[in-house]
Short mmCIF file of C-alpha atoms in Angstrom, two decimals:
data_model
loop_
_atom_site.label_atom_id
_atom_site.label_comp_id
_atom_site.label_asym_id
_atom_site.label_seq_id
_atom_site.Cartn_x
_atom_site.Cartn_y
_atom_site.Cartn_z
CA GLY A 1055 15.24 -28.02 -30.02
CA MET A 1056 13.89 -25.11 -32.04
CA VAL A 1057 10.34 -25.56 -30.69
CA ALA A 1058 11.67 -25.54 -27.12
CA PHE A 1059 13.61 -22.35 -27.83
CA ILE A 1060 10.52 -20.66 -29.30
CA LEU A 1061 8.42 -21.72 -26.30
CA VAL A 1062 11.02 -20.35 -23.87
CA MET A 1063 11.11 -17.03 -25.75
CA ILE A 1064 7.29 -16.82 -25.69
CA GLY A 1065 7.34 -17.51 -21.95
CA ILE A 1066 9.93 -14.80 -21.31
CA SER A 1067 8.04 -12.27 -23.44
CA THR A 1068 4.72 -13.07 -21.77
CA SER A 1069 6.29 -12.73 -18.34
CA ALA A 1070 7.77 -9.31 -19.15
CA ILE A 1071 4.50 -8.00 -20.61
CA LEU A 1072 2.39 -9.36 -17.75
CA SER A 1073 4.78 -7.87 -15.19
CA GLN A 1074 4.46 -4.42 -16.76
CA VAL A 1075 0.64 -4.69 -16.90
CA LEU A 1076 0.47 -5.69 -13.23
CA ILE A 1077 2.78 -2.84 -12.17
CA THR A 1078 0.68 -0.34 -14.15
CA ASN A 1079 -2.53 -1.64 -12.53
CA LEU A 1080 -0.98 -1.46 -9.06
CA ASP A 1081 0.22 2.10 -9.67
CA ALA A 1082 -3.29 3.09 -10.76
CA ALA A 1083 -4.85 1.47 -7.67
CA VAL A 1084 -2.40 3.19 -5.30
CA THR A 1085 -2.91 6.56 -7.00
CA ASP A 1086 -6.68 6.16 -6.77
CA ALA A 1087 -6.50 5.27 -3.06
CA ALA A 1088 -4.16 8.18 -2.36
CA SER A 1089 -6.44 10.65 -4.13
CA GLY A 1090 -9.29 9.53 -1.88
CA ILE A 1091 -7.21 9.94 1.28
CA GLN A 1092 -5.44 13.28 0.68
CA PRO A 1093 -8.48 15.61 1.05
CA ARG A 1094 -9.58 13.81 4.22
CA ILE A 1095 -6.23 14.20 6.02
CA VAL A 1096 -6.72 17.95 6.47
CA PHE A 1097 -9.84 17.45 8.61
CA GLN A 1098 -8.81 14.37 10.62
CA ASN A 1099 -6.50 13.88 13.60
CA SER A 1100 -5.39 10.29 13.07
CA ALA A 1101 -5.04 7.63 10.40
CA ASP A 1102 -7.90 5.72 12.02
CA ASP A 1103 -10.16 8.79 11.66
CA VAL A 1104 -9.20 9.21 7.99
CA LEU A 1105 -9.94 5.59 7.10
CA ASN A 1106 -13.20 5.62 9.05
CA SER A 1107 -14.34 8.78 7.24
CA GLY A 1108 -14.65 7.10 3.84
CA ARG A 1109 -14.98 3.83 2.00
CA PHE A 1110 -11.64 2.17 1.37
CA ASP A 1111 -10.81 -1.32 0.14
CA SER A 1112 -9.91 -3.99 2.66
CA GLY A 1113 -6.14 -4.03 3.11
CA THR A 1114 -5.68 -0.27 2.73
CA LEU A 1115 -2.93 0.82 5.12
CA LEU A 1116 -2.35 4.44 6.13
CA VAL A 1117 0.47 5.74 8.32
CA MET A 1118 0.61 9.48 8.86
CA SER A 1119 2.46 11.96 10.99
CA SER A 1120 0.87 15.13 12.31
CA PRO A 1121 2.16 17.72 14.77
CA GLY A 1122 -0.71 17.21 17.23
CA THR A 1123 -0.91 13.42 17.39
CA GLY A 1124 2.49 12.23 16.19
CA VAL A 1125 2.66 9.06 14.09
CA THR A 1126 -0.62 7.17 13.75
CA GLY A 1127 -1.58 4.24 11.59
CA ALA A 1128 -4.60 2.18 10.67
CA VAL A 1129 -5.56 -0.64 8.33
CA VAL A 1130 -8.93 -1.38 6.75
CA GLU A 1131 -10.22 -4.87 7.49
CA ASP A 1132 -13.51 -6.50 6.48
CA SER A 1133 -15.12 -5.20 9.68
CA GLY A 1134 -13.80 -1.63 9.24
CA ALA A 1135 -10.68 0.38 10.02
CA ARG A 1136 -8.48 -0.72 12.92
CA ALA A 1137 -5.78 1.41 14.53
CA LEU A 1138 -2.30 -0.13 14.39
CA SER A 1139 -0.53 -1.01 17.61
CA THR A 1140 2.56 0.86 18.74
CA ALA A 1141 4.68 -2.19 17.86
CA ASP A 1142 3.26 -2.32 14.31
CA LEU A 1143 3.85 1.41 13.82
CA SER A 1144 7.39 1.05 15.12
CA ARG A 1145 8.14 -1.75 12.62
CA ILE A 1146 6.78 0.29 9.72
CA VAL A 1147 8.60 3.49 10.68
CA ASP A 1148 11.88 1.61 11.28
CA SER A 1149 11.66 -0.11 7.89
CA LEU A 1150 11.13 3.22 6.09
CA ARG A 1151 13.66 5.31 8.02
CA GLY A 1152 16.71 5.97 5.87
CA ALA A 1153 15.48 3.67 3.12
CA ALA A 1154 15.77 4.40 -0.56
CA PRO A 1155 12.42 5.23 -2.18
CA SER A 1156 11.42 1.74 -3.22
CA ALA A 1157 8.88 -0.88 -2.28
CA LYS A 1158 9.17 -2.29 1.21
CA THR A 1159 7.45 -5.28 2.77
CA VAL A 1160 6.63 -5.23 6.47
CA GLU A 1161 4.93 -8.24 8.00
CA LEU A 1162 2.05 -7.32 10.35
CA PRO A 1163 -0.29 -9.66 12.22
#
């Protein structure tokens, strides 16, 4: 009984520590990606242009709003950046509208 209790406590502790390490790593990756995108936004008209102007990891998603072009979005795939469809942009914008500042998951094809 005591060994089982100790093993459960080790499992819980390991899970909590690993969770914090993964969150820290994700925060660092997002901050790094954002720092690479911010200077490029000033000179580009659309999210597709921004992602095509630099080297970004596959899976990087950018949705931006600008006065001239409205809301644009793009995602980096293995073959390069691809503009998001109007339906995909609509799903993303709808999921973020009025939401509390927290992580959101939006399924895209």
